[in-house]
Coordinates of C-alpha atoms in Angstrom, one line a residue:
X12 CA 92.9 142.4 -47.3
X13 CA 89.9 140.4 -48.5
X14 CA 88.7 137.3 -46.5
X15 CA 88.9 133.7 -48.0
X16 CA 85.7 131.8 -48.8
X17 CA 86.3 129.6 -45.7
X18 CA 86.2 132.7 -43.4
X19 CA 83.1 134.1 -45.1
X20 CA 81.2 130.9 -45.2
X21 CA 78.5 130.7 -42.4
X22 CA 77.5 127.0 -41.6
X23 CA 74.4 128.1 -39.5
X24 CA 71.8 127.2 -42.1
X25 CA 73.3 123.9 -43.3
X26 CA 73.9 122.9 -39.7
X27 CA 70.2 123.6 -38.8
X28 CA 69.0 121.7 -41.9
X29 CA 71.3 118.7 -41.0
X30 CA 70.0 118.6 -37.4
X31 CA 66.4 118.6 -38.7
X32 CA 67.2 115.7 -41.0
X33 CA 68.8 113.7 -38.2
X34 CA 65.6 114.2 -36.0
X35 CA 63.5 113.0 -38.9
X36 CA 65.7 110.0 -39.6
X37 CA 66.5 108.9 -36.0
X38 CA 63.3 106.8 -35.3
X39 CA 62.9 105.0 -38.7
X40 CA 66.4 105.1 -40.1
X41 CA 68.9 105.1 -37.2
X42 CA 71.8 104.0 -39.3
X43 CA 71.3 106.9 -41.7
X44 CA 70.9 109.3 -38.8
X45 CA 74.2 108.1 -37.3
X46 CA 75.9 108.6 -40.7
X47 CA 74.7 112.2 -41.0
X48 CA 75.7 112.8 -37.3
X49 CA 79.3 111.6 -38.2
X50 CA 79.4 113.9 -41.2
X51 CA 78.2 116.8 -39.1
X52 CA 81.0 116.1 -36.6
X53 CA 83.5 116.0 -39.4
X54 CA 82.2 119.2 -40.9
X55 CA 82.3 121.0 -37.5
X56 CA 86.0 119.9 -37.1
X57 CA 86.9 121.1 -40.6
X58 CA 85.0 124.4 -40.0
X59 CA 86.9 125.0 -36.8
X60 CA 90.2 124.1 -38.4
X61 CA 89.7 126.4 -41.3
X62 CA 88.5 129.3 -39.1
X63 CA 91.4 129.0 -36.7
X64 CA 94.1 128.4 -39.4
X65 CA 96.3 131.2 -40.7
X66 CA 95.2 132.5 -44.1
X67 CA 98.1 130.9 -45.9
X68 CA 97.2 127.4 -44.5
X69 CA 93.5 127.5 -45.3
X70 CA 92.1 125.4 -48.1
X71 CA 89.5 127.4 -50.2
X72 CA 86.2 125.6 -50.4
X73 CA 87.0 122.9 -47.9
X74 CA 84.4 124.0 -45.3
X75 CA 81.8 124.4 -48.0
X76 CA 82.5 121.0 -49.4
X77 CA 82.2 119.4 -45.9
X78 CA 78.8 120.9 -45.3
X79 CA 77.7 120.0 -48.8
X80 CA 78.5 116.4 -48.1
X81 CA 76.4 116.6 -45.0
X82 CA 73.4 118.2 -46.8
X83 CA 73.6 115.8 -49.8
X84 CA 73.7 112.7 -47.6
X85 CA 70.9 114.1 -45.3
X86 CA 68.7 115.0 -48.3
X87 CA 69.2 111.6 -49.9
X88 CA 68.4 109.7 -46.7
X89 CA 65.3 111.8 -46.0
X90 CA 64.1 111.4 -49.6
X91 CA 64.6 107.6 -49.4
X92 CA 62.7 107.6 -46.1
X93 CA 59.8 109.4 -47.7
X94 CA 59.7 107.0 -50.6
X95 CA 59.7 104.1 -48.1
X96 CA 56.9 105.7 -46.0
X97 CA 54.8 106.3 -49.0
X98 CA 55.2 102.7 -50.0
X99 CA 54.4 101.5 -46.5
X100 CA 51.3 103.7 -46.4
X101 CA 50.1 102.2 -49.7
X102 CA 50.8 98.7 -48.5
X103 CA 48.8 99.4 -45.3
X104 CA 45.9 101.0 -47.1
X105 CA 45.7 97.9 -49.4
X106 CA 46.1 95.4 -46.5
X107 CA 43.9 97.0 -43.8
X108 CA 40.4 96.2 -45.0
X109 CA 41.2 92.5 -45.6
X110 CA 43.1 92.2 -42.4
X111 CA 40.1 93.4 -40.3
X112 CA 37.8 90.9 -42.1
X113 CA 40.3 88.1 -41.6
X114 CA 40.4 88.8 -37.8
X115 CA 36.6 88.7 -37.7
X116 CA 36.8 85.3 -39.5
X117 CA 39.4 84.0 -37.1
X118 CA 37.3 85.1 -34.1
X119 CA 34.3 83.3 -35.6
X120 CA 36.3 80.2 -36.3
X121 CA 37.8 80.1 -32.8
X122 CA 34.2 79.7 -31.5
X123 CA 33.7 76.5 -33.5
X124 CA 33.2 73.4 -31.5
X125 CA 36.5 71.4 -31.5
X126 CA 38.8 74.4 -31.9
X127 CA 41.3 74.3 -28.9
X128 CA 42.3 76.9 -26.3
X129 CA 45.5 77.7 -28.2
X130 CA 43.5 78.8 -31.3
X131 CA 41.0 80.8 -29.1
X132 CA 44.0 82.6 -27.6
X133 CA 45.5 83.2 -31.1
X134 CA 42.3 84.8 -32.2
X135 CA 42.3 87.1 -29.2
X136 CA 45.9 88.0 -29.9
X137 CA 45.1 88.7 -33.5
X138 CA 42.4 91.1 -32.4
X139 CA 44.8 92.9 -30.0
X140 CA 47.5 93.2 -32.6
X141 CA 45.0 94.6 -35.1
X142 CA 44.1 97.4 -32.7
X143 CA 47.8 98.1 -32.2
X144 CA 48.4 98.2 -36.0
X145 CA 45.5 100.5 -36.4
X146 CA 46.8 102.8 -33.7
X147 CA 50.3 103.0 -35.4
X148 CA 48.6 103.7 -38.7
X149 CA 46.6 106.6 -37.2
X150 CA 50.0 108.0 -36.0
X151 CA 51.3 107.5 -39.6
X152 CA 53.8 105.0 -38.3
X153 CA 53.1 102.7 -41.2
X154 CA 56.2 100.6 -40.9
X155 CA 55.3 99.7 -37.3
X156 CA 51.7 99.2 -38.4
X157 CA 52.8 96.7 -41.0
X158 CA 55.0 94.9 -38.5
X159 CA 52.0 94.4 -36.2
X160 CA 49.9 93.4 -39.3
X161 CA 52.4 90.5 -39.9
X162 CA 51.8 89.3 -36.3
X163 CA 48.0 89.6 -37.0
X164 CA 48.3 87.4 -40.1
X165 CA 50.5 84.9 -38.2
X166 CA 47.9 84.5 -35.4
X167 CA 45.1 84.3 -37.9
X168 CA 46.9 81.5 -39.7
X169 CA 47.0 79.4 -36.5
X170 CA 43.2 79.6 -36.2
X171 CA 42.6 79.0 -39.9
X172 CA 44.8 75.9 -40.0
X173 CA 43.1 74.4 -37.0
X174 CA 39.6 75.2 -38.3
X175 CA 40.4 73.8 -41.7
X176 CA 41.9 70.6 -40.2
X177 CA 38.8 70.2 -38.0
X178 CA 36.4 70.6 -41.0
X179 CA 38.4 68.5 -43.5
X180 CA 36.9 65.3 -42.1
X181 CA 33.4 66.5 -43.2
X182 CA 34.5 66.5 -46.8
X183 CA 36.3 63.1 -46.8
X184 CA 34.4 60.7 -49.2
X185 CA 34.9 57.7 -46.8
X186 CA 33.3 59.5 -43.9
X187 CA 30.5 60.8 -46.0
X188 CA 29.7 57.4 -47.4
X189 CA 29.7 55.9 -43.9
X190 CA 27.5 58.7 -42.5
X191 CA 25.0 58.5 -45.4
X192 CA 24.9 54.7 -45.1
X193 CA 24.0 55.0 -41.4
X194 CA 21.3 57.6 -42.1
X195 CA 19.8 55.5 -44.9
X196 CA 19.7 52.4 -42.7
X197 CA 18.0 54.3 -39.9
X198 CA 15.4 55.8 -42.2
X199 CA 14.8 52.4 -43.8
X200 CA 14.2 50.9 -40.3
X201 CA 11.9 53.7 -39.4
X202 CA 9.9 53.1 -42.6
X203 CA 9.8 49.3 -42.2
X204 CA 8.7 49.5 -38.6
X205 CA 6.5 52.5 -38.9
X206 CA 8.3 54.0 -36.0
X207 CA 10.1 57.2 -34.9
X208 CA 13.8 57.7 -35.5
X209 CA 16.1 60.6 -34.6
X210 CA 19.0 61.7 -36.8
X211 CA 21.5 64.3 -35.7
X212 CA 23.6 66.2 -38.2
X213 CA 26.5 67.6 -36.1
X214 CA 27.9 70.0 -38.8
X215 CA 24.5 71.5 -39.4
X216 CA 23.5 71.4 -35.7
X217 CA 20.2 69.9 -36.6
X218 CA 18.1 67.1 -35.0
X219 CA 15.7 65.6 -37.5
X220 CA 12.6 63.6 -36.5
X221 CA 11.5 60.8 -38.8
X222 CA 8.2 58.9 -38.6
X223 CA 7.6 55.8 -40.8
X224 CA 10.6 56.9 -42.9
X225 CA 9.4 60.5 -43.5
X226 CA 11.0 63.5 -41.9
X227 CA 8.4 65.4 -39.9
X228 CA 10.4 67.9 -38.0
X229 CA 13.8 69.5 -37.6
X230 CA 15.2 71.4 -34.7
X231 CA 18.3 73.4 -34.0
X232 CA 20.8 71.7 -31.6
X233 CA 23.7 72.7 -29.4
X234 CA 26.6 70.2 -29.3
X235 CA 29.5 69.5 -26.9
X236 CA 32.0 72.3 -26.5
X237 CA 34.3 70.3 -28.9
X238 CA 31.3 68.6 -30.5
X239 CA 32.5 68.4 -34.1
X240 CA 35.2 66.0 -33.1
X241 CA 34.5 62.3 -32.8
X242 CA 34.2 61.3 -29.1
X243 CA 37.1 59.2 -27.8
X244 CA 37.0 59.4 -24.0
X245 CA 35.4 61.0 -21.0
X246 CA 36.1 64.7 -20.6
X247 CA 36.9 65.4 -24.3
X248 CA 33.6 67.4 -24.6
X249 CA 33.1 65.8 -28.1
X250 CA 29.7 64.6 -29.3
X251 CA 29.8 60.9 -30.3
X252 CA 29.0 59.6 -33.8
X253 CA 27.2 56.3 -34.4
X254 CA 24.0 54.4 -34.1
X255 CA 22.4 54.4 -30.7
X256 CA 19.1 53.8 -28.9
X257 CA 17.3 55.6 -26.2
X258 CA 17.7 53.7 -22.9
X259 CA 15.8 55.9 -20.6
X260 CA 13.4 58.9 -20.8
X261 CA 13.9 61.3 -17.9
X262 CA 11.2 63.8 -17.2
X263 CA 11.3 67.0 -15.1
X264 CA 12.9 66.5 -11.7
X265 CA 15.0 63.5 -13.0
X266 CA 17.5 65.6 -14.9
X267 CA 19.0 69.1 -14.4
X268 CA 18.4 69.8 -18.1
X269 CA 14.6 70.0 -18.1
X270 CA 14.0 66.7 -19.9
X271 CA 16.5 64.1 -21.2
X272 CA 16.7 61.0 -23.4
X273 CA 19.7 58.9 -22.2
X274 CA 21.5 57.0 -25.0
X275 CA 23.4 53.7 -24.9
X276 CA 26.8 55.3 -25.3
X277 CA 29.3 53.7 -25.3
X278 CA 28.3 51.0 -27.9
X279 CA 30.6 48.3 -29.3
X280 CA 32.1 50.7 -32.0
X281 CA 32.8 53.3 -29.3
X282 CA 34.6 50.7 -27.1
X283 CA 36.7 49.5 -30.1
X284 CA 37.6 53.2 -30.9
X285 CA 38.5 53.9 -27.3
X286 CA 40.7 50.7 -27.0
X287 CA 42.6 51.7 -30.2
X288 CA 43.0 55.2 -28.8
X289 CA 44.5 53.8 -25.7
X290 CA 47.0 51.7 -27.6
X291 CA 48.0 54.6 -29.9
X292 CA 48.3 57.1 -27.1
X293 CA 45.5 59.3 -28.4
X294 CA 43.5 58.7 -25.3
X295 CA 45.1 59.9 -22.0
X296 CA 46.3 57.2 -19.7
X297 CA 43.8 57.8 -16.9
X298 CA 40.8 58.8 -19.1
X299 CA 37.8 56.5 -19.1
X300 CA 35.5 56.0 -22.0
X301 CA 32.7 58.2 -20.6
X302 CA 29.0 57.8 -20.3
X303 CA 25.7 59.7 -19.8
X304 CA 25.4 61.0 -23.3
X305 CA 21.9 62.5 -23.6
X306 CA 19.6 64.5 -25.8
X307 CA 18.3 67.1 -23.3
X308 CA 16.8 70.5 -22.9
X309 CA 18.2 73.9 -21.9
X310 CA 19.5 74.4 -25.5
X311 CA 19.1 77.3 -27.8
X312 CA 22.1 79.1 -26.4
X313 CA 23.6 79.9 -29.8
X314 CA 26.8 78.1 -29.0
X315 CA 28.2 74.6 -28.4
X316 CA 28.5 74.2 -24.6
X317 CA 27.6 70.7 -23.4
X318 CA 30.1 68.0 -22.3
X319 CA 29.2 65.9 -25.3
X320 CA 25.4 65.8 -25.2
X321 CA 22.9 67.3 -27.7
X322 CA 20.8 70.1 -26.3
X323 CA 17.5 71.4 -27.7
X324 CA 15.3 74.3 -26.7
X325 CA 12.8 73.2 -24.1
X326 CA 9.8 73.6 -26.4
X327 CA 11.6 71.5 -29.0
X328 CA 12.5 69.0 -26.4
X329 CA 8.9 68.6 -25.5
X330 CA 8.0 67.6 -29.1
X331 CA 10.9 65.1 -29.3
X332 CA 10.2 63.7 -25.9
X333 CA 6.6 63.1 -26.8
X334 CA 7.5 60.9 -29.8
X335 CA 10.5 59.1 -28.3
X336 CA 10.5 56.0 -26.1
X337 CA 13.0 53.5 -24.8
X338 CA 14.4 51.8 -27.9
X339 CA 14.0 54.7 -30.3
X340 CA 16.9 54.7 -32.7
X341 CA 19.2 57.8 -32.6
X342 CA 21.8 58.1 -35.3
X343 CA 24.5 60.8 -34.9
X344 CA 26.6 61.6 -37.9
X345 CA 29.1 64.3 -38.9
X346 CA 26.8 65.4 -41.7
X347 CA 24.8 63.9 -44.6

C-alpha cells in the first residue's frame, strides 16, 4: 500500500532552515524570532500527529503546509531584517564623518573659557559614545551604532547650546556699542595726554598697547578659566570688563607670576553689578566681590587658566611693564 504525502514528507531541511532564521533574528528582531519559534512548535506537533495517526485519519498536505508557513514567515522576517540592516548601514555611513567632526567641535568648545563642568563632561561622554558607536559599526551592528550615535548628538548639543549662549553676548549690538565706546574714549585719552593705554580684547585674547592714541604693540593673552563671562564675584574665575587703572607695579619677587600690574578692580560699576547680583540671586549668598585682578606674567599656556587675571608671556610682560606706571588706563572689553 502506498504511503501518504504526510508519511513521506521529511521536515529535516525546513526545520534546519527555520532554526537558522531564528538564530539570525534573535538579536535584532526578537519578536519575529519568537513568532517563528511558535510556528516551529506548531509544525512539530502537527508532524508528530500526522505521523502517529492511522492512515485514514491523516490529512494530506497538513504537515507540508505547517512547515511552509514556518519557512514563509522566517524568510519574510529575515528579508525585512536585511532591508533594515542595509538601511541602517547607509544611515551610518552618511552620518559617521559628520559625527566625528561634531565631536571634535564639541571638545574644542568645551575648552572655551566660561563653559561649565557639565559641558566639559558632556564633551567627554560624546567622545566615549562615538568610540562605542564606531565599535558597533565595525561589528556591522549598525542599529546599535546608530543608537549610540543619537547619544553622541545629544551630548554634543549640550555643549553647542552652552557655547552659543556664551558667545551670543559678543554679537549683541548694545554690548558692542558699549565696548567700542569705552575703547574709543580710552584711545582718545591716550592721544590727548600723549600717554600709554592698555586695551584688552577678551574674545580675541589680545592685549593692545597704545601710545599717544596709536597702537604700537599687540600681545596674546590668557584669561580666567571662565574669562569670557563678565565678572560678578570672587571665585567665579571670570575676567572683568570695564575701565580701570594700574594701582601698583609689582616686579620680580613681589608676585608669584613674574611681574604684575595690579588694577583698581572693583570699581563703582563692578560694585553696582555685584549689588544687583546679590539682590537677584545671581551672586551666591556668601560670595564677596573679589579683588587682586592683575595683568601678570607666566602666560602663553595656550589656554585660559587664571582666576580672572590677564596673563602674558614673560617676554611680552617685560615690554608692557616697561611702558606702564601707576595710573595707566586699562580698558577690558568683550571685543571691539
